[in-house]
PDB file of C-alpha atoms in Angstrom:
ATOM      1  CA  UNK A  41     -24.819 150.789 169.330  1.00 79.00           C
ATOM      2  CA  UNK A  42     -27.225 148.527 171.300  1.00 87.00           C
ATOM      3  CA  UNK A  43     -30.889 149.536 171.588  1.00 92.00           C
ATOM      4  CA  UNK A  44     -30.587 149.759 175.373  1.00 88.00           C
ATOM      5  CA  UNK A  45     -27.729 152.253 175.073  1.00 91.00           C
ATOM      6  CA  UNK A  46     -29.680 154.318 172.538  1.00 93.00           C
ATOM      7  CA  UNK A  47     -32.734 154.512 174.798  1.00 94.00           C
ATOM      8  CA  UNK A  48     -30.750 155.375 177.923  1.00 91.00           C
ATOM      9  CA  UNK A  49     -28.827 158.174 176.175  1.00 93.00           C
ATOM     10  CA  UNK A  50     -32.102 159.542 174.738  1.00 94.00           C
ATOM     11  CA  UNK A  51     -33.684 159.582 178.196  1.00 92.00           C
ATOM     12  CA  UNK A  52     -30.563 161.188 179.681  1.00 90.00           C
ATOM     13  CA  UNK A  53     -30.679 163.860 176.963  1.00 93.00           C
ATOM     14  CA  UNK A  54     -34.344 164.530 177.716  1.00 94.00           C
ATOM     15  CA  UNK A  55     -33.629 164.903 181.432  1.00 87.00           C
ATOM     16  CA  UNK A  56     -30.637 167.134 180.791  1.00 87.00           C
ATOM     17  CA  UNK A  57     -32.624 169.413 178.471  1.00 90.00           C
ATOM     18  CA  UNK A  58     -35.452 169.789 180.998  1.00 88.00           C
ATOM     19  CA  UNK A  59     -33.123 170.418 183.940  1.00 82.00           C
ATOM     20  CA  UNK A  60     -30.995 172.891 181.969  1.00 81.00           C
ATOM     21  CA  UNK A  61     -34.097 174.931 181.133  1.00 84.00           C
ATOM     22  CA  UNK A  62     -35.133 175.071 184.784  1.00 79.00           C
ATOM     23  CA  UNK A  63     -31.812 175.096 186.625  1.00 72.00           C
ATOM     24  CA  UNK A  64     -28.739 174.388 184.557  1.00 69.00           C
ATOM     25  CA  UNK A  65     -26.939 171.239 185.615  1.00 71.00           C
ATOM     26  CA  UNK A  66     -28.161 168.766 183.006  1.00 78.00           C
ATOM     27  CA  UNK A  67     -24.633 167.771 182.065  1.00 79.00           C
ATOM     28  CA  UNK A  68     -24.467 166.010 185.433  1.00 75.00           C
ATOM     29  CA  UNK A  69     -26.909 163.510 183.911  1.00 80.00           C
ATOM     30  CA  UNK A  70     -25.562 163.076 180.390  1.00 86.00           C
ATOM     31  CA  UNK A  71     -21.834 163.240 181.143  1.00 82.00           C
ATOM     32  CA  UNK A  72     -21.835 160.358 183.686  1.00 81.00           C
ATOM     33  CA  UNK A  73     -24.135 158.387 181.369  1.00 85.00           C
ATOM     34  CA  UNK A  74     -21.662 158.587 178.483  1.00 88.00           C
ATOM     35  CA  UNK A  75     -18.732 157.769 180.760  1.00 82.00           C
ATOM     36  CA  UNK A  76     -20.652 154.767 182.117  1.00 83.00           C
ATOM     37  CA  UNK A  77     -20.961 153.434 178.552  1.00 86.00           C
ATOM     38  CA  UNK A  78     -17.191 153.626 178.116  1.00 84.00           C
ATOM     39  CA  UNK A  79     -16.708 156.995 176.414  1.00 86.00           C
ATOM     40  CA  UNK A  80     -13.445 158.691 177.466  1.00 84.00           C
ATOM     41  CA  UNK A  81     -14.063 161.817 179.617  1.00 79.00           C
ATOM     42  CA  UNK A  82     -12.915 164.338 177.000  1.00 81.00           C
ATOM     43  CA  UNK A  83     -14.939 162.599 174.266  1.00 87.00           C
ATOM     44  CA  UNK A  84     -17.957 162.565 176.589  1.00 86.00           C
ATOM     45  CA  UNK A  85     -17.529 166.272 177.381  1.00 83.00           C
ATOM     46  CA  UNK A  86     -17.287 167.321 173.727  1.00 88.00           C
ATOM     47  CA  UNK A  87     -20.100 165.042 172.525  1.00 93.00           C
ATOM     48  CA  UNK A  88     -22.301 166.251 175.344  1.00 90.00           C
ATOM     49  CA  UNK A  89     -21.658 169.929 174.574  1.00 88.00           C
ATOM     50  CA  UNK A  90     -22.570 169.406 170.927  1.00 93.00           C
ATOM     51  CA  UNK A  91     -25.750 167.498 171.773  1.00 93.00           C
ATOM     52  CA  UNK A  92     -27.052 169.929 174.393  1.00 92.00           C
ATOM     53  CA  UNK A  93     -27.095 172.863 171.961  1.00 93.00           C
ATOM     54  CA  UNK A  94     -30.518 171.698 170.743  1.00 93.00           C
ATOM     55  CA  UNK A  95     -31.917 171.659 174.270  1.00 91.00           C
ATOM     56  CA  UNK A  96     -30.462 175.106 174.891  1.00 90.00           C
ATOM     57  CA  UNK A  97     -32.319 176.462 171.870  1.00 93.00           C
ATOM     58  CA  UNK A  98     -35.699 175.073 172.970  1.00 91.00           C
ATOM     59  CA  UNK A  99     -35.187 176.132 176.599  1.00 88.00           C
ATOM     60  CA  UNK A 100     -34.191 179.668 175.633  1.00 89.00           C
ATOM     61  CA  UNK A 101     -37.131 179.977 173.258  1.00 90.00           C
ATOM     62  CA  UNK A 102     -39.477 178.791 175.988  1.00 85.00           C
ATOM     63  CA  UNK A 103     -38.251 181.585 178.283  1.00 85.00           C
ATOM     64  CA  UNK A 104     -38.188 184.321 175.623  1.00 87.00           C
ATOM     65  CA  UNK A 105     -40.930 186.326 177.381  1.00 87.00           C
ATOM     66  CA  UNK A 106     -38.795 186.738 180.524  1.00 85.00           C
ATOM     67  CA  UNK A 107     -35.886 188.102 178.461  1.00 85.00           C
ATOM     68  CA  UNK A 108     -37.732 191.343 177.727  1.00 85.00           C
ATOM     69  CA  UNK A 109     -36.161 194.398 179.329  1.00 82.00           C
ATOM     70  CA  UNK A 110     -32.809 192.723 180.033  1.00 86.00           C
ATOM     71  CA  UNK A 111     -30.907 193.676 176.899  1.00 86.00           C
ATOM     72  CA  UNK A 112     -29.094 196.634 178.472  1.00 84.00           C
ATOM     73  CA  UNK A 113     -27.213 194.109 180.608  1.00 86.00           C
ATOM     74  CA  UNK A 114     -27.171 191.217 178.166  1.00 89.00           C
ATOM     75  CA  UNK A 115     -25.346 193.291 175.548  1.00 90.00           C
ATOM     76  CA  UNK A 116     -22.389 193.134 177.952  1.00 91.00           C
ATOM     77  CA  UNK A 117     -22.943 189.604 179.205  1.00 93.00           C
ATOM     78  CA  UNK A 118     -23.296 188.003 175.768  1.00 94.00           C
ATOM     79  CA  UNK A 119     -19.784 188.981 174.558  1.00 96.00           C
ATOM     80  CA  UNK A 120     -18.409 187.980 177.975  1.00 95.00           C
ATOM     81  CA  UNK A 121     -19.943 184.510 177.627  1.00 94.00           C
ATOM     82  CA  UNK A 122     -18.720 184.243 174.034  1.00 96.00           C
ATOM     83  CA  UNK A 123     -15.077 185.040 174.717  1.00 96.00           C
ATOM     84  CA  UNK A 124     -15.060 183.113 178.000  1.00 95.00           C
ATOM     85  CA  UNK A 125     -16.337 180.029 176.176  1.00 93.00           C
ATOM     86  CA  UNK A 126     -13.600 180.372 173.559  1.00 93.00           C
ATOM     87  CA  UNK A 127     -10.950 180.387 176.257  1.00 93.00           C
ATOM     88  CA  UNK A 128     -12.586 177.491 178.103  1.00 89.00           C
ATOM     89  CA  UNK A 129     -12.761 175.361 174.955  1.00 87.00           C
ATOM     90  CA  UNK A 130      -9.091 176.079 174.301  1.00 90.00           C
ATOM     91  CA  UNK A 131      -8.246 174.962 177.843  1.00 87.00           C
ATOM     92  CA  UNK A 132     -10.112 171.675 177.403  1.00 80.00           C
ATOM     93  CA  UNK A 133      -8.121 170.893 174.282  1.00 81.00           C
ATOM     94  CA  UNK A 134      -4.728 171.851 175.745  1.00 83.00           C
ATOM     95  CA  UNK A 135      -4.680 171.305 179.537  1.00 79.00           C
ATOM     96  CA  UNK A 136      -4.819 168.086 181.622  1.00 79.00           C
ATOM     97  CA  UNK A 137      -8.291 167.165 182.850  1.00 68.00           C
ATOM     98  CA  UNK A 138      -7.138 167.270 186.482  1.00 76.00           C
ATOM     99  CA  UNK A 139      -6.582 171.048 186.412  1.00 74.00           C
ATOM    100  CA  UNK A 140     -10.203 172.144 186.399  1.00 64.00           C
ATOM    101  CA  UNK A 141     -11.436 169.048 188.229  1.00 68.00           C
ATOM    102  CA  UNK A 142      -9.882 170.443 191.400  1.00 77.00           C
ATOM    103  CA  UNK A 143     -11.635 173.804 190.968  1.00 74.00           C
ATOM    104  CA  UNK A 144     -15.134 172.613 190.020  1.00 69.00           C
ATOM    105  CA  UNK A 145     -16.323 171.674 193.561  1.00 77.00           C
ATOM    106  CA  UNK A 146     -15.168 175.016 194.977  1.00 78.00           C
ATOM    107  CA  UNK A 147     -17.017 176.947 192.266  1.00 71.00           C
ATOM    108  CA  UNK A 148     -20.177 174.928 192.776  1.00 69.00           C
ATOM    109  CA  UNK A 149     -20.153 175.422 196.557  1.00 79.00           C
ATOM    110  CA  UNK A 150     -19.713 179.161 196.073  1.00 75.00           C
ATOM    111  CA  UNK A 151     -22.585 179.293 193.602  1.00 70.00           C
ATOM    112  CA  UNK A 152     -24.927 177.422 195.964  1.00 72.00           C
ATOM    113  CA  UNK A 153     -24.092 179.822 198.790  1.00 78.00           C
ATOM    114  CA  UNK A 154     -24.954 182.749 196.512  1.00 69.00           C
ATOM    115  CA  UNK A 155     -28.248 181.143 195.474  1.00 67.00           C
ATOM    116  CA  UNK A 156     -29.278 180.520 199.114  1.00 75.00           C
ATOM    117  CA  UNK A 157     -28.341 184.026 200.271  1.00 73.00           C
ATOM    118  CA  UNK A 158     -29.730 185.772 197.183  1.00 63.00           C
ATOM    119  CA  UNK A 159     -32.910 187.193 198.840  1.00 68.00           C
ATOM    120  CA  UNK A 160     -30.904 188.845 201.631  1.00 70.00           C
ATOM    121  CA  UNK A 161     -28.293 190.155 199.214  1.00 63.00           C
ATOM    122  CA  UNK A 162     -30.988 191.647 196.986  1.00 57.00           C
ATOM    123  CA  UNK A 163     -32.774 193.228 199.960  1.00 65.00           C
ATOM    124  CA  UNK A 164     -29.511 194.822 201.059  1.00 64.00           C
ATOM    125  CA  UNK A 165     -28.770 196.075 197.529  1.00 53.00           C
ATOM    126  CA  UNK A 166     -32.250 197.578 197.155  1.00 56.00           C
ATOM    127  CA  UNK A 167     -31.896 199.299 200.540  1.00 62.00           C
ATOM    128  CA  UNK A 168     -28.619 200.898 199.487  1.00 55.00           C
ATOM    129  CA  UNK A 169     -30.076 202.031 196.152  1.00 51.00           C
ATOM    130  CA  UNK A 170     -33.110 203.609 197.791  1.00 54.00           C
ATOM    131  CA  UNK A 171     -30.930 205.297 200.433  1.00 58.00           C
ATOM    132  CA  UNK A 172     -28.889 206.814 197.610  1.00 51.00           C
ATOM    133  CA  UNK A 173     -32.064 208.097 195.940  1.00 50.00           C
ATOM    134  CA  UNK A 174     -31.946 205.592 193.077  1.00 49.00           C
ATOM    135  CA  UNK A 175     -34.637 203.263 191.765  1.00 47.00           C
ATOM    136  CA  UNK A 176     -34.914 199.895 193.480  1.00 46.00           C
ATOM    137  CA  UNK A 177     -34.066 198.132 190.235  1.00 50.00           C
ATOM    138  CA  UNK A 178     -31.045 200.304 189.505  1.00 54.00           C
ATOM    139  CA  UNK A 179     -27.828 198.508 188.586  1.00 64.00           C
ATOM    140  CA  UNK A 180     -24.745 200.616 189.094  1.00 69.00           C
ATOM    141  CA  UNK A 181     -21.706 200.684 186.858  1.00 77.00           C
ATOM    142  CA  UNK A 182     -19.640 198.809 189.441  1.00 78.00           C
ATOM    143  CA  UNK A 183     -22.161 195.984 189.626  1.00 80.00           C
ATOM    144  CA  UNK A 184     -22.345 195.865 185.837  1.00 86.00           C
ATOM    145  CA  UNK A 185     -18.559 195.518 185.623  1.00 90.00           C
ATOM    146  CA  UNK A 186     -18.572 192.754 188.241  1.00 90.00           C
ATOM    147  CA  UNK A 187     -21.463 191.055 186.448  1.00 90.00           C
ATOM    148  CA  UNK A 188     -19.576 191.118 183.151  1.00 92.00           C
ATOM    149  CA  UNK A 189     -16.411 189.735 184.745  1.00 94.00           C
ATOM    150  CA  UNK A 190     -18.376 187.045 186.552  1.00 92.00           C
ATOM    151  CA  UNK A 191     -20.143 186.067 183.325  1.00 93.00           C
ATOM    152  CA  UNK A 192     -16.783 185.850 181.544  1.00 96.00           C
ATOM    153  CA  UNK A 193     -15.364 183.559 184.247  1.00 93.00           C
ATOM    154  CA  UNK A 194     -18.430 181.312 184.134  1.00 91.00           C
ATOM    155  CA  UNK A 195     -18.061 181.253 180.339  1.00 92.00           C
ATOM    156  CA  UNK A 196     -14.514 179.925 180.744  1.00 92.00           C
ATOM    157  CA  UNK A 197     -15.789 177.235 183.079  1.00 85.00           C
ATOM    158  CA  UNK A 198     -18.672 176.392 180.735  1.00 84.00           C
ATOM    159  CA  UNK A 199     -16.432 176.163 177.696  1.00 85.00           C
ATOM    160  CA  UNK A 200     -14.214 173.723 179.555  1.00 82.00           C
ATOM    161  CA  UNK A 201     -16.775 171.651 181.452  1.00 74.00           C
ATOM    162  CA  UNK A 202     -20.442 172.577 180.991  1.00 71.00           C
ATOM    163  CA  UNK A 203     -21.781 170.952 184.168  1.00 68.00           C
ATOM    164  CA  UNK A 204     -23.565 173.351 186.546  1.00 70.00           C
ATOM    165  CA  UNK A 205     -22.652 176.507 184.638  1.00 79.00           C
ATOM    166  CA  UNK A 206     -26.295 177.546 184.965  1.00 79.00           C
ATOM    167  CA  UNK A 207     -26.096 177.340 188.757  1.00 76.00           C
ATOM    168  CA  UNK A 208     -22.947 179.453 188.675  1.00 80.00           C
ATOM    169  CA  UNK A 209     -24.620 182.058 186.440  1.00 84.00           C
ATOM    170  CA  UNK A 210     -27.682 182.311 188.664  1.00 80.00           C
ATOM    171  CA  UNK A 211     -25.404 182.602 191.685  1.00 79.00           C
ATOM    172  CA  UNK A 212     -23.480 185.504 190.129  1.00 83.00           C
ATOM    173  CA  UNK A 213     -26.578 187.295 188.846  1.00 83.00           C
ATOM    174  CA  UNK A 214     -28.477 186.739 192.083  1.00 77.00           C
ATOM    175  CA  UNK A 215     -25.729 188.471 194.035  1.00 76.00           C
ATOM    176  CA  UNK A 216     -25.626 191.500 191.739  1.00 79.00           C
ATOM    177  CA  UNK A 217     -29.036 191.998 190.109  1.00 77.00           C
ATOM    178  CA  UNK A 218     -32.382 193.174 191.529  1.00 72.00           C
ATOM    179  CA  UNK A 219     -34.219 190.684 189.309  1.00 73.00           C
ATOM    180  CA  UNK A 220     -36.677 187.847 189.909  1.00 74.00           C
ATOM    181  CA  UNK A 221     -35.225 184.372 189.734  1.00 73.00           C
ATOM    182  CA  UNK A 222     -37.400 183.517 186.712  1.00 77.00           C
ATOM    183  CA  UNK A 223     -35.980 186.434 184.708  1.00 83.00           C
ATOM    184  CA  UNK A 224     -32.465 185.497 185.759  1.00 83.00           C
ATOM    185  CA  UNK A 225     -33.238 181.949 184.667  1.00 81.00           C
ATOM    186  CA  UNK A 226     -34.185 183.231 181.201  1.00 87.00           C
ATOM    187  CA  UNK A 227     -30.898 185.139 180.935  1.00 89.00           C
ATOM    188  CA  UNK A 228     -29.046 182.069 182.185  1.00 88.00           C
ATOM    189  CA  UNK A 229     -30.578 179.944 179.425  1.00 89.00           C
ATOM    190  CA  UNK A 230     -29.477 182.371 176.719  1.00 92.00           C
ATOM    191  CA  UNK A 231     -25.941 182.782 178.055  1.00 93.00           C
ATOM    192  CA  UNK A 232     -25.503 179.034 178.581  1.00 89.00           C
ATOM    193  CA  UNK A 233     -26.689 178.445 175.016  1.00 92.00           C
ATOM    194  CA  UNK A 234     -24.051 180.852 173.697  1.00 94.00           C
ATOM    195  CA  UNK A 235     -21.350 179.056 175.672  1.00 92.00           C
ATOM    196  CA  UNK A 236     -22.488 175.664 174.396  1.00 89.00           C
ATOM    197  CA  UNK A 237     -22.608 176.859 170.786  1.00 93.00           C
ATOM    198  CA  UNK A 238     -19.106 178.330 170.975  1.00 92.00           C
ATOM    199  CA  UNK A 239     -17.730 175.212 172.650  1.00 87.00           C
ATOM    200  CA  UNK A 240     -19.500 172.887 170.202  1.00 90.00           C
ATOM    201  CA  UNK A 241     -18.193 174.778 167.162  1.00 92.00           C
ATOM    202  CA  UNK A 242     -14.667 174.876 168.588  1.00 89.00           C
ATOM    203  CA  UNK A 243     -14.695 171.150 169.340  1.00 88.00           C
ATOM    204  CA  UNK A 244     -16.076 170.373 165.883  1.00 91.00           C
ATOM    205  CA  UNK A 245     -13.400 172.406 164.106  1.00 91.00           C
ATOM    206  CA  UNK A 246     -10.436 171.289 166.192  1.00 87.00           C
ATOM    207  CA  UNK A 247     -11.400 167.766 167.268  1.00 86.00           C
ATOM    208  CA  UNK A 248     -14.047 166.521 164.841  1.00 91.00           C
ATOM    209  CA  UNK A 249     -12.808 162.929 165.023  1.00 88.00           C
ATOM    210  CA  UNK A 250     -12.913 162.879 168.842  1.00 88.00           C
ATOM    211  CA  UNK A 251     -16.654 163.580 169.006  1.00 92.00           C
ATOM    212  CA  UNK A 252     -19.098 160.674 169.123  1.00 93.00           C
ATOM    213  CA  UNK A 253     -21.670 161.974 166.659  1.00 95.00           C
ATOM    214  CA  UNK A 254     -24.079 159.144 167.391  1.00 95.00           C
ATOM    215  CA  UNK A 255     -24.154 160.030 171.091  1.00 95.00           C
ATOM    216  CA  UNK A 256     -24.318 163.757 170.331  1.00 95.00           C
ATOM    217  CA  UNK A 257     -27.270 163.186 167.995  1.00 95.00           C
ATOM    218  CA  UNK A 258     -29.189 161.174 170.576  1.00 96.00           C
ATOM    219  CA  UNK A 259     -28.588 163.803 173.242  1.00 96.00           C
ATOM    220  CA  UNK A 260     -29.697 166.508 170.791  1.00 96.00           C
ATOM    221  CA  UNK A 261     -33.018 164.780 170.091  1.00 96.00           C
ATOM    222  CA  UNK A 262     -33.716 164.115 173.754  1.00 95.00           C
ATOM    223  CA  UNK A 263     -32.669 167.556 174.988  1.00 94.00           C
ATOM    224  CA  UNK A 264     -34.666 169.372 172.308  1.00 94.00           C
ATOM    225  CA  UNK A 265     -37.885 167.894 173.674  1.00 95.00           C
ATOM    226  CA  UNK A 266     -36.751 168.133 177.292  1.00 92.00           C
ATOM    227  CA  UNK A 267     -35.810 171.805 176.981  1.00 90.00           C
ATOM    228  CA  UNK A 268     -39.250 172.711 175.668  1.00 90.00           C
ATOM    229  CA  UNK A 269     -41.041 170.844 178.448  1.00 90.00           C
ATOM    230  CA  UNK A 270     -38.694 172.178 181.122  1.00 85.00           C
ATOM    231  CA  UNK A 271     -39.328 175.773 180.030  1.00 83.00           C
ATOM    232  CA  UNK A 272     -43.092 175.234 180.031  1.00 83.00           C
ATOM    233  CA  UNK A 273     -43.260 173.891 183.580  1.00 81.00           C
ATOM    234  CA  UNK A 274     -40.228 175.618 185.090  1.00 70.00           C
ATOM    235  CA  UNK A 275     -41.832 179.069 185.014  1.00 66.00           C
ATOM    236  CA  UNK A 276     -44.727 177.699 187.077  1.00 73.00           C
ATOM    237  CA  UNK A 277     -42.453 177.034 190.035  1.00 67.00           C
ATOM    238  CA  UNK A 278     -42.428 179.617 192.802  1.00 69.00           C
ATOM    239  CA  UNK A 279     -39.123 181.444 193.455  1.00 64.00           C
ATOM    240  CA  UNK A 280     -38.684 179.442 196.668  1.00 73.00           C
ATOM    241  CA  UNK A 281     -39.354 176.125 194.915  1.00 72.00           C
ATOM    242  CA  UNK A 282     -37.013 176.997 192.042  1.00 64.00           C
ATOM    243  CA  UNK A 283     -34.293 178.068 194.455  1.00 67.00           C
ATOM    244  CA  UNK A 284     -34.730 174.822 196.428  1.00 75.00           C
ATOM    245  CA  UNK A 285     -34.508 172.834 193.179  1.00 67.00           C
ATOM    246  CA  UNK A 286     -31.291 174.612 192.246  1.00 66.00           C
ATOM    247  CA  UNK A 287     -29.722 173.897 195.633  1.00 73.00           C
ATOM    248  CA  UNK A 288     -30.835 170.244 195.658  1.00 74.00           C
ATOM    249  CA  UNK A 289     -29.457 169.555 192.181  1.00 65.00           C
ATOM    250  CA  UNK A 290     -26.305 171.476 193.001  1.00 67.00           C
ATOM    251  CA  UNK A 291     -25.673 169.301 196.048  1.00 77.00           C
ATOM    252  CA  UNK A 292     -26.296 166.164 193.973  1.00 72.00           C
ATOM    253  CA  UNK A 293     -23.924 167.457 191.300  1.00 65.00           C
ATOM    254  CA  UNK A 294     -21.281 168.237 193.914  1.00 71.00           C
ATOM    255  CA  UNK A 295     -21.588 164.717 195.299  1.00 77.00           C
ATOM    256  CA  UNK A 296     -21.208 163.224 191.811  1.00 67.00           C
ATOM    257  CA  UNK A 297     -18.184 165.373 191.019  1.00 65.00           C
ATOM    258  CA  UNK A 298     -16.466 164.481 194.291  1.00 74.00           C
ATOM    259  CA  UNK A 299     -17.343 160.797 193.856  1.00 67.00           C
TER     260      UNK A 299
END
């Protein structure tokens, strides 16, 4: 592997790790980079998923403080992400690539709409809770069921093609939870990490020889550092700035996917 390729993949891994910690669309950097160097799409997807596990660990650890008090919901979301990722990984290994490629733009557009309208949706939800005599941060059983189903569906998507799963998760949680965007971002990091771990293990067991371990290793090194830095500076962004960052990167990702 040429030195130039090594350096570019390292930088792409760093950028992906930082963006995943803050938003969750880092694959839109590393995946096109690997494809540009001649890696087949499925090989690029699997190598990328394996490499980004390291960045997911550092990003989740960096946001560990914001995870406090969320375990009543996460105990449902974590299994949903786990089993969704299993199904998504199975789909990647058995279905044509064109199947999900047609669905990805629609999912991303829907997620961006949810992110933009999140403040109004939360205000409406709080108003209904208070009118019913419940606490403003109350999450009803119906919302919890919808949240679990939504997390499962995003897990399927993430297990198949990891790009922008973080944006989808924040979109789902923003529509259903009376939480700050920073706390949702912490939950997103943990759930995305679970999806990536499941997908990476599945790919390793079933398609070990189809993974480029050199590329995966470079992405792992870069994303490990990037995830730590992204978590450190991401929490300093205001909710409006973070939401704007999510939307901007989502639009860029949509453009890349359509192109």
